[in-house]
Amino acid sequence: MKRIFWLIVGIAVGVYAVTRLKKRAQILAPESVQESAAKLAAAVRHFGDQVREGMAERETELRDALGIENTNDREDYR
């Protein structure tokens, strides 16, 4: 009889703990997901900026090497 009592108490405590943890995870998860997404977006944006800068530098180098004048009628990469 003692074992059944403690088994029931253990199950009840386990269910209570799991439901509390699930609620806490639901509360905390969206914020952390949004924060991670914002960090990823910032990293992608920074990478894109670096690529555009590199492209502009390389284009200038190629134009100088080929003796082509820099014209202002070309589109900016931004």
XYZ file of N, CA and C in Angstrom:
234
model
N 0.817 -1.187 0.000
C 0.000 0.000 0.000
C 0.871 1.265 0.000
N 1.980 1.223 0.752
C 2.882 2.363 0.798
C 3.463 2.643 -0.577
N 3.822 1.602 -1.289
C 4.438 1.769 -2.601
C 3.466 2.420 -3.584
N 2.231 2.005 -3.551
C 1.234 2.588 -4.442
C 1.028 4.065 -4.110
N 0.988 4.398 -2.839
C 0.843 5.790 -2.428
C 1.991 6.639 -2.969
N 3.223 6.180 -2.777
C 4.376 6.947 -3.234
C 4.468 6.986 -4.758
N 4.001 5.936 -5.404
C 3.944 5.928 -6.862
C 2.989 7.013 -7.351
N 1.838 7.112 -6.743
C 0.853 8.126 -7.117
C 1.393 9.529 -6.821
N 2.040 9.707 -5.676
C 2.621 11.003 -5.336
C 3.709 11.361 -6.346
N 4.542 10.407 -6.716
C 5.602 10.640 -7.694
C 5.047 11.026 -9.055
N 4.004 10.342 -9.483
C 3.371 10.655 -10.764
C 2.769 12.058 -10.721
N 2.098 12.400 -9.632
C 1.478 13.721 -9.508
C 2.542 14.819 -9.534
N 3.626 14.631 -8.815
C 4.697 15.623 -8.804
C 5.327 15.732 -10.190
N 5.513 14.614 -10.852
C 6.081 14.615 -12.201
C 5.203 15.358 -13.190
N 3.901 15.092 -13.133
C 2.965 15.769 -14.038
C 2.952 17.264 -13.750
N 2.932 17.636 -12.498
C 2.942 19.038 -12.116
C 4.218 19.726 -12.633
N 5.356 19.091 -12.431
C 6.626 19.673 -12.864
C 6.669 19.824 -14.383
N 6.200 18.821 -15.106
C 6.220 18.884 -16.564
C 5.305 19.991 -17.073
N 4.123 20.117 -16.508
C 3.214 21.176 -16.965
C 3.776 22.553 -16.649
N 4.394 22.720 -15.491
C 5.006 24.013 -15.153
C 6.157 24.335 -16.096
N 6.986 23.336 -16.400
C 8.107 23.556 -17.309
C 7.628 23.868 -18.730
N 6.568 23.207 -19.169
C 6.034 23.498 -20.505
C 5.519 24.933 -20.588
N 4.816 25.369 -19.555
C 4.321 26.748 -19.545
C 5.484 27.734 -19.552
N 6.500 27.461 -18.758
C 7.669 28.341 -18.691
C 8.390 28.361 -20.036
N 8.496 27.227 -20.690
C 9.157 27.154 -21.994
C 8.364 27.931 -23.048
N 7.042 27.854 -22.992
C 6.225 28.596 -23.948
C 6.367 30.099 -23.735
N 6.519 30.508 -22.507
C 6.674 31.935 -22.208
C 8.034 32.427 -22.692
N 9.067 31.653 -22.479
C 10.425 32.081 -22.798
C 10.810 31.856 -24.255
N 10.242 30.878 -24.897
C 10.663 30.505 -26.250
C 10.461 31.608 -27.288
N 9.300 32.240 -27.388
C 9.132 33.235 -28.449
C 10.144 34.367 -28.372
N 10.458 34.825 -27.176
C 11.417 35.894 -27.017
C 12.794 35.460 -27.510
N 13.200 34.264 -27.124
C 14.519 33.790 -27.527
C 14.566 33.520 -29.020
N 13.473 33.055 -29.580
C 13.434 32.818 -31.020
C 13.520 34.143 -31.774
N 12.795 35.143 -31.311
C 12.855 36.461 -31.945
C 14.250 37.057 -31.831
N 14.868 36.881 -30.682
C 16.218 37.410 -30.479
C 17.208 36.705 -31.411
N 17.078 35.391 -31.534
C 17.963 34.647 -32.429
C 17.746 35.066 -33.877
N 16.496 35.261 -34.260
C 16.198 35.684 -35.624
C 16.758 37.080 -35.891
N 16.668 37.952 -34.919
C 17.205 39.308 -35.084
C 18.721 39.273 -35.227
N 19.384 38.426 -34.447
C 20.838 38.284 -34.553
C 21.226 37.726 -35.917
N 20.480 36.741 -36.383
C 20.762 36.155 -37.694
C 20.561 37.184 -38.801
N 19.486 37.954 -38.719
C 19.218 38.977 -39.729
C 20.323 40.034 -39.738
N 20.786 40.420 -38.562
C 21.866 41.407 -38.482
C 23.149 40.856 -39.081
N 23.427 39.583 -38.830
C 24.629 38.962 -39.382
C 24.557 38.874 -40.899
N 23.386 38.520 -41.417
C 23.209 38.434 -42.869
C 23.341 39.826 -43.488
N 22.760 40.818 -42.858
C 22.853 42.196 -43.344
C 24.305 42.663 -43.366
N 25.042 42.366 -42.304
C 26.450 42.748 -42.223
C 27.258 42.035 -43.318
N 26.989 40.759 -43.516
C 27.677 40.006 -44.559
C 27.389 40.613 -45.935
N 26.145 40.955 -46.194
C 25.782 41.578 -47.466
C 26.495 42.898 -47.677
N 26.599 43.690 -46.614
C 27.318 44.966 -46.709
C 28.787 44.735 -47.036
N 29.378 43.743 -46.396
C 30.789 43.442 -46.651
C 30.997 42.971 -48.088
N 30.084 42.169 -48.591
C 30.190 41.683 -49.978
C 30.078 42.853 -50.949
N 29.116 43.756 -50.724
C 28.964 44.909 -51.607
C 30.203 45.803 -51.587
N 30.783 45.993 -50.408
C 32.011 46.792 -50.323
C 33.138 46.123 -51.103
N 33.264 44.818 -50.938
C 34.299 44.079 -51.667
C 34.086 44.136 -53.172
N 32.842 44.047 -53.593
C 32.541 44.121 -55.027
C 32.927 45.486 -55.585
N 32.611 46.539 -54.853
C 32.927 47.889 -55.314
C 34.444 48.081 -55.391
N 35.161 47.587 -54.379
C 36.623 47.705 -54.394
C 37.218 46.935 -55.569
N 36.732 45.714 -55.764
C 37.266 44.888 -56.847
C 36.944 45.502 -58.205
N 35.762 46.063 -58.361
C 35.404 46.701 -59.621
C 36.331 47.884 -59.909
N 36.621 48.652 -58.869
C 37.547 49.776 -59.028
C 38.930 49.274 -59.448
N 39.388 48.207 -58.799
C 40.690 47.629 -59.160
C 40.706 47.166 -60.615
N 39.649 46.493 -61.036
C 39.581 45.995 -62.414
C 39.517 47.138 -63.414
N 38.742 48.161 -63.094
C 38.657 49.320 -63.990
C 40.018 50.002 -64.125
N 40.733 50.137 -63.013
C 42.074 50.730 -63.062
C 43.024 49.859 -63.876
N 42.960 48.552 -63.678
C 43.858 47.640 -64.383
C 43.582 47.627 -65.885
N 42.313 47.772 -66.252
C 41.955 47.724 -67.670
C 41.965 49.108 -68.318
N 42.175 50.131 -67.539
C 42.210 51.482 -68.075
C 40.843 52.032 -68.436
N 39.818 51.539 -67.798
C 38.450 52.024 -68.039
C 38.169 53.122 -67.026
N 37.609 54.219 -67.520
C 37.284 55.317 -66.609
C 36.072 54.955 -65.766
N 36.068 55.454 -64.554
C 34.913 55.270 -63.677
C 33.796 56.176 -64.150
N 32.688 55.594 -64.574
C 31.558 56.417 -65.025
C 30.544 56.503 -63.903
N 29.864 57.608 -63.848
C 28.865 57.821 -62.806
C 27.488 57.299 -63.200
N 27.343 56.790 -64.436
C 26.030 56.319 -64.864
C 25.767 54.881 -64.442
N 26.710 54.216 -63.805
C 26.474 52.842 -63.358
C 25.663 52.863 -62.062
N 24.969 51.765 -61.813
C 24.128 51.695 -60.636
C 24.981 51.393 -59.406
N 24.588 51.966 -58.313
C 25.245 51.663 -57.051
C 24.716 50.323 -56.542
N 25.521 49.555 -55.879
C 25.125 48.225 -55.428
C 24.275 48.255 -54.194
N 24.038 49.352 -53.602
C 23.246 49.396 -52.379
C 21.821 49.517 -52.660
